[in-house]
mmCIF file of C-alpha atoms in Angstrom:
data_model
loop_
_atom_site.group_PDB
_atom_site.id
_atom_site.type_symbol
_atom_site.label_atom_id
_atom_site.label_comp_id
_atom_site.label_asym_id
_atom_site.label_seq_id
_atom_site.Cartn_x
_atom_site.Cartn_y
_atom_site.Cartn_z
ATOM 1 C CA MET F 27 66.654 -36.068 -32.807
ATOM 2 C CA ASP F 28 62.995 -35.317 -33.845
ATOM 3 C CA PRO F 29 61.273 -35.487 -30.632
ATOM 4 C CA GLN F 30 57.662 -35.667 -32.216
ATOM 5 C CA LEU F 31 56.152 -38.808 -31.435
ATOM 6 C CA THR F 32 53.259 -38.944 -33.805
ATOM 7 C CA ASP F 33 53.204 -41.789 -36.250
ATOM 8 C CA LYS F 34 55.800 -43.647 -34.280
ATOM 9 C CA THR F 35 56.090 -47.345 -33.819
ATOM 10 C CA VAL F 36 56.481 -48.609 -30.315
ATOM 11 C CA ARG F 37 60.119 -49.307 -30.792
ATOM 12 C CA GLN F 38 60.594 -45.599 -32.090
ATOM 13 C CA TYR F 39 58.778 -44.146 -29.571
ATOM 14 C CA VAL F 40 60.918 -46.296 -26.767
ATOM 15 C CA ASP F 41 64.217 -45.413 -28.733
ATOM 16 C CA ILE F 42 63.104 -41.829 -28.428
ATOM 17 C CA ILE F 43 62.387 -41.812 -24.974
ATOM 18 C CA SER F 44 65.636 -43.646 -24.100
ATOM 19 C CA ASP F 45 67.762 -41.259 -26.132
ATOM 20 C CA GLN F 46 66.950 -37.908 -24.496
ATOM 21 C CA TYR F 47 68.756 -35.691 -22.338
ATOM 22 C CA TYR F 48 65.932 -35.382 -19.827
ATOM 23 C CA PRO F 49 63.379 -38.100 -18.555
ATOM 24 C CA MET F 50 60.289 -37.690 -20.324
ATOM 25 C CA THR F 51 58.043 -39.224 -17.508
ATOM 26 C CA GLY F 52 54.744 -37.427 -18.415
ATOM 27 C CA SER F 53 54.879 -38.714 -21.988
ATOM 28 C CA VAL F 54 55.641 -42.057 -20.807
ATOM 29 C CA ILE F 55 52.775 -41.990 -18.131
ATOM 30 C CA ALA F 56 50.271 -40.462 -20.950
ATOM 31 C CA VAL F 57 51.325 -43.352 -23.483
ATOM 32 C CA MET F 58 50.926 -46.026 -20.641
ATOM 33 C CA ALA F 59 47.374 -44.905 -19.953
ATOM 34 C CA ALA F 60 46.286 -44.416 -23.604
ATOM 35 C CA GLN F 61 47.649 -48.250 -24.018
ATOM 36 C CA ALA F 62 45.467 -49.203 -20.953
ATOM 37 C CA ALA F 63 42.514 -47.035 -22.385
ATOM 38 C CA ALA F 64 42.661 -48.983 -25.837
ATOM 39 C CA LEU F 65 42.773 -52.433 -24.002
ATOM 40 C CA ALA F 66 39.907 -51.015 -22.001
ATOM 41 C CA GLU F 67 37.856 -50.031 -25.301
ATOM 42 C CA THR F 68 38.868 -53.666 -26.824
ATOM 43 C CA CYS F 69 37.359 -55.359 -23.370
ATOM 44 C CA ILE F 70 34.119 -53.541 -23.569
ATOM 45 C CA GLN F 71 33.777 -54.275 -27.276
ATOM 46 C CA ILE F 72 34.567 -57.905 -27.075
ATOM 47 C CA SER F 73 31.641 -57.945 -23.992
ATOM 48 C CA LEU F 74 29.444 -56.547 -26.215
ATOM 49 C CA ASP F 75 29.953 -58.564 -29.328
ATOM 50 C CA ASN F 76 29.703 -61.977 -26.919
ATOM 51 C CA GLN F 77 26.627 -60.648 -25.220
ATOM 52 C CA VAL F 78 24.855 -58.690 -27.702
ATOM 53 C CA ASP F 79 21.540 -60.261 -26.645
ATOM 54 C CA ARG F 80 22.084 -59.398 -22.964
ATOM 55 C CA LEU F 81 23.787 -55.806 -23.201
ATOM 56 C CA ASP F 82 22.415 -52.695 -23.885
ATOM 57 C CA TRP F 83 24.356 -51.803 -26.941
ATOM 58 C CA GLN F 84 23.700 -48.105 -27.106
ATOM 59 C CA ASP F 85 24.984 -48.131 -23.546
ATOM 60 C CA VAL F 86 27.856 -50.154 -24.209
ATOM 61 C CA THR F 87 28.870 -48.205 -27.423
ATOM 62 C CA THR F 88 28.496 -44.782 -25.492
ATOM 63 C CA ARG F 89 31.305 -46.644 -23.009
ATOM 64 C CA ILE F 90 33.319 -47.452 -25.825
ATOM 65 C CA GLU F 91 33.282 -44.067 -27.230
ATOM 66 C CA GLN F 92 34.130 -42.636 -23.841
ATOM 67 C CA MET F 93 37.161 -44.971 -23.587
ATOM 68 C CA ALA F 94 38.296 -44.031 -27.125
ATOM 69 C CA HIS F 95 37.960 -40.386 -26.131
ATOM 70 C CA ILE F 96 40.023 -40.705 -23.213
ATOM 71 C CA LYS F 97 42.704 -42.561 -25.442
ATOM 72 C CA THR F 98 42.758 -40.142 -27.941
ATOM 73 C CA THR F 99 43.018 -37.205 -25.361
ATOM 74 C CA LEU F 100 45.836 -39.135 -23.438
ATOM 75 C CA LEU F 101 47.678 -39.547 -26.862
ATOM 76 C CA GLU F 102 47.448 -35.699 -27.461
ATOM 77 C CA TRP F 103 48.781 -34.834 -24.009
ATOM 78 C CA SER F 104 52.017 -37.293 -24.502
ATOM 79 C CA ASN F 105 52.526 -35.405 -27.708
ATOM 80 C CA GLN F 106 52.052 -32.009 -25.560
ATOM 81 C CA ASP F 107 54.893 -33.220 -23.274
ATOM 82 C CA ILE F 108 57.121 -33.375 -26.139
ATOM 83 C CA SER F 109 56.176 -29.868 -27.797
ATOM 84 C CA THR F 110 56.323 -28.103 -24.306
ATOM 85 C CA ASP F 111 59.992 -29.485 -23.841
ATOM 86 C CA ARG F 112 61.154 -30.657 -20.352
ATOM 87 C CA SER F 113 57.847 -31.103 -18.908
ATOM 88 C CA ASP F 114 59.592 -33.277 -16.081
ATOM 89 C CA ASN F 115 62.230 -30.583 -15.356
ATOM 90 C CA PRO F 116 60.844 -27.048 -15.696
ATOM 91 C CA PRO F 117 62.993 -24.011 -15.672
ATOM 92 C CA SER F 118 62.986 -21.960 -12.672
ATOM 93 C CA GLY F 119 61.471 -18.589 -13.053
ATOM 94 C CA ASN F 120 59.009 -19.462 -15.624
ATOM 95 C CA ASN F 121 55.726 -19.517 -14.018
ATOM 96 C CA SER F 122 53.659 -20.383 -17.170
ATOM 97 C CA HIS F 123 55.706 -23.256 -18.040
ATOM 98 C CA GLN F 124 55.587 -24.501 -14.063
ATOM 99 C CA THR F 125 52.054 -24.250 -14.242
ATOM 100 C CA ALA F 126 51.783 -25.903 -17.680
ATOM 101 C CA THR F 127 53.810 -28.928 -16.078
ATOM 102 C CA PHE F 128 51.460 -28.937 -13.157
ATOM 103 C CA ASP F 129 48.280 -28.943 -15.339
ATOM 104 C CA TYR F 130 49.696 -31.703 -17.419
ATOM 105 C CA ALA F 131 50.280 -34.285 -14.606
ATOM 106 C CA ILE F 132 46.853 -33.197 -13.473
ATOM 107 C CA GLU F 133 45.176 -34.007 -16.576
ATOM 108 C CA ILE F 134 46.774 -37.317 -16.970
ATOM 109 C CA ALA F 135 45.755 -38.298 -13.551
ATOM 110 C CA LYS F 136 42.143 -37.155 -13.965
ATOM 111 C CA LEU F 137 41.760 -38.931 -17.418
ATOM 112 C CA SER F 138 43.279 -42.013 -15.837
ATOM 113 C CA LEU F 139 40.883 -42.031 -12.856
ATOM 114 C CA GLU F 140 37.888 -41.295 -15.073
ATOM 115 C CA ALA F 141 38.764 -44.343 -17.238
ATOM 116 C CA ALA F 142 39.360 -46.575 -14.140
ATOM 117 C CA LYS F 143 35.945 -45.595 -12.840
ATOM 118 C CA LYS F 144 34.201 -46.054 -15.874
ATOM 119 C CA LEU F 145 35.499 -49.440 -16.086
ATOM 120 C CA GLN F 146 34.673 -50.410 -12.419
ATOM 121 C CA ASP F 147 30.992 -49.464 -13.505
ATOM 122 C CA PHE F 148 31.043 -51.684 -16.447
ATOM 123 C CA GLY F 149 32.491 -54.700 -14.525
ATOM 124 C CA PRO F 150 29.535 -56.625 -13.877
ATOM 125 C CA MET F 151 28.698 -56.598 -17.734
ATOM 126 C CA THR F 152 32.109 -57.746 -18.554
ATOM 127 C CA TYR F 153 32.186 -61.048 -20.414
ATOM 128 C CA THR F 154 33.287 -63.939 -18.304
ATOM 129 C CA SER F 155 36.575 -64.485 -20.051
ATOM 130 C CA LEU F 156 37.550 -60.861 -20.121
ATOM 131 C CA GLU F 157 37.317 -60.202 -16.268
ATOM 132 C CA ASP F 158 41.146 -60.800 -15.663
ATOM 133 C CA ASP F 159 41.765 -58.322 -18.451
ATOM 134 C CA LEU F 160 39.526 -55.822 -17.073
ATOM 135 C CA GLU F 161 41.037 -56.161 -13.756
ATOM 136 C CA ILE F 162 44.664 -55.657 -15.220
ATOM 137 C CA VAL F 163 43.474 -52.639 -17.128
ATOM 138 C CA ILE F 164 42.143 -51.069 -13.911
ATOM 139 C CA TYR F 165 45.230 -51.319 -12.045
ATOM 140 C CA LEU F 166 47.147 -50.209 -15.082
ATOM 141 C CA LEU F 167 44.898 -46.989 -14.812
ATOM 142 C CA THR F 168 45.008 -46.665 -11.073
ATOM 143 C CA SER F 169 48.872 -46.927 -11.540
ATOM 144 C CA THR F 170 49.152 -44.243 -14.353
ATOM 145 C CA ALA F 171 46.979 -41.774 -11.980
ATOM 146 C CA ARG F 172 49.019 -42.604 -9.026
ATOM 147 C CA SER F 173 52.126 -42.094 -11.264
ATOM 148 C CA ALA F 174 50.851 -38.676 -12.815
ATOM 149 C CA ALA F 175 50.363 -37.514 -9.198
ATOM 150 C CA LEU F 176 53.922 -38.415 -8.134
ATOM 151 C CA LEU F 177 54.892 -36.361 -11.125
ATOM 152 C CA LEU F 178 52.779 -33.432 -9.931
ATOM 153 C CA LYS F 179 54.081 -33.838 -6.555
ATOM 154 C CA HIS F 180 57.808 -33.694 -7.844
ATOM 155 C CA ASN F 181 57.028 -30.639 -10.170
ATOM 156 C CA LEU F 182 55.496 -29.012 -7.016
ATOM 157 C CA SER F 183 58.597 -29.587 -4.784
ATOM 158 C CA THR F 184 60.956 -28.043 -7.309
ATOM 159 C CA VAL F 185 59.152 -24.587 -7.283
ATOM 160 C CA ALA F 186 59.893 -22.109 -4.317
ATOM 161 C CA ASP F 187 56.866 -19.979 -5.105
ATOM 162 C CA THR F 188 54.148 -21.221 -2.274
ATOM 163 C CA ASP F 189 51.658 -18.681 -3.965
ATOM 164 C CA LEU F 190 52.089 -20.495 -7.043
ATOM 165 C CA THR F 191 51.787 -24.026 -5.659
ATOM 166 C CA GLU F 192 49.263 -23.623 -2.940
ATOM 167 C CA PRO F 193 46.140 -24.258 -5.257
ATOM 168 C CA TYR F 194 47.851 -27.043 -7.107
ATOM 169 C CA ASP F 195 48.568 -28.620 -3.194
ATOM 170 C CA ALA F 196 44.818 -28.921 -2.954
ATOM 171 C CA ILE F 197 44.318 -30.441 -6.144
ATOM 172 C CA LEU F 198 47.106 -32.955 -5.420
ATOM 173 C CA ALA F 199 45.606 -33.698 -2.268
ATOM 174 C CA ASN F 200 42.262 -34.306 -4.042
ATOM 175 C CA LEU F 201 43.728 -36.588 -6.673
ATOM 176 C CA ILE F 202 45.250 -38.649 -3.965
ATOM 177 C CA GLN F 203 42.338 -39.111 -2.109
ATOM 178 C CA GLN F 204 40.364 -40.275 -5.391
ATOM 179 C CA ILE F 205 43.194 -42.639 -6.051
ATOM 180 C CA ASN F 206 43.114 -44.133 -2.711
ATOM 181 C CA GLN F 207 39.512 -44.436 -3.181
ATOM 182 C CA LEU F 208 39.647 -46.240 -6.043
ATOM 183 C CA SER F 209 42.128 -48.547 -4.963
ATOM 184 C CA VAL F 210 40.206 -49.862 -2.408
ATOM 185 C CA VAL F 211 37.311 -50.966 -4.563
ATOM 186 C CA LEU F 212 39.484 -52.674 -7.018
ATOM 187 C CA PRO F 213 38.474 -56.601 -7.228
ATOM 188 C CA THR F 214 40.775 -58.635 -5.362
ATOM 189 C CA ARG F 215 41.046 -62.208 -6.685
ATOM 190 C CA PRO F 216 44.006 -64.287 -5.607
ATOM 191 C CA LEU F 217 46.725 -64.627 -8.279
ATOM 192 C CA LEU F 218 47.404 -68.283 -7.825
#
């Protein structure tokens, strides 16, 4: 099966993921984060469309462009997972491949965190009917950041060379701290 995901439908992507001989966790996380960033982009655009007289359109347009950039970068990372092959199960003894899998998870976590923080900043400007959608997107992005950090933790645990993993342990600790800080400031409204 051709593992390239470019120009695939959602159904084709899901079929590719379910038909692999190894889990493509990194790709799935990156695509989920990209979808959340796309939804964020839409929420920001609709907020501008419905409040054009109230919002600074240049500021909001910049925010839309930032979300679009994050989305595109995440999609590129999802394809990189495919091209590097077995990103979630690195072969032992291949340091460059192992560090690439670490960097991959770190980048997904950082992009997810960046997008979630930008959305929290945008929160007060959100069009009223989109507040729940924006909250959902923040939760999705926080979840993808947490999932990418968990992937990094897993990949680090498969490597015996502490000289190789030590710098990444510090990065993981920092990511976890950022995720926990972000989680604290999420809007909390009762579900029912």
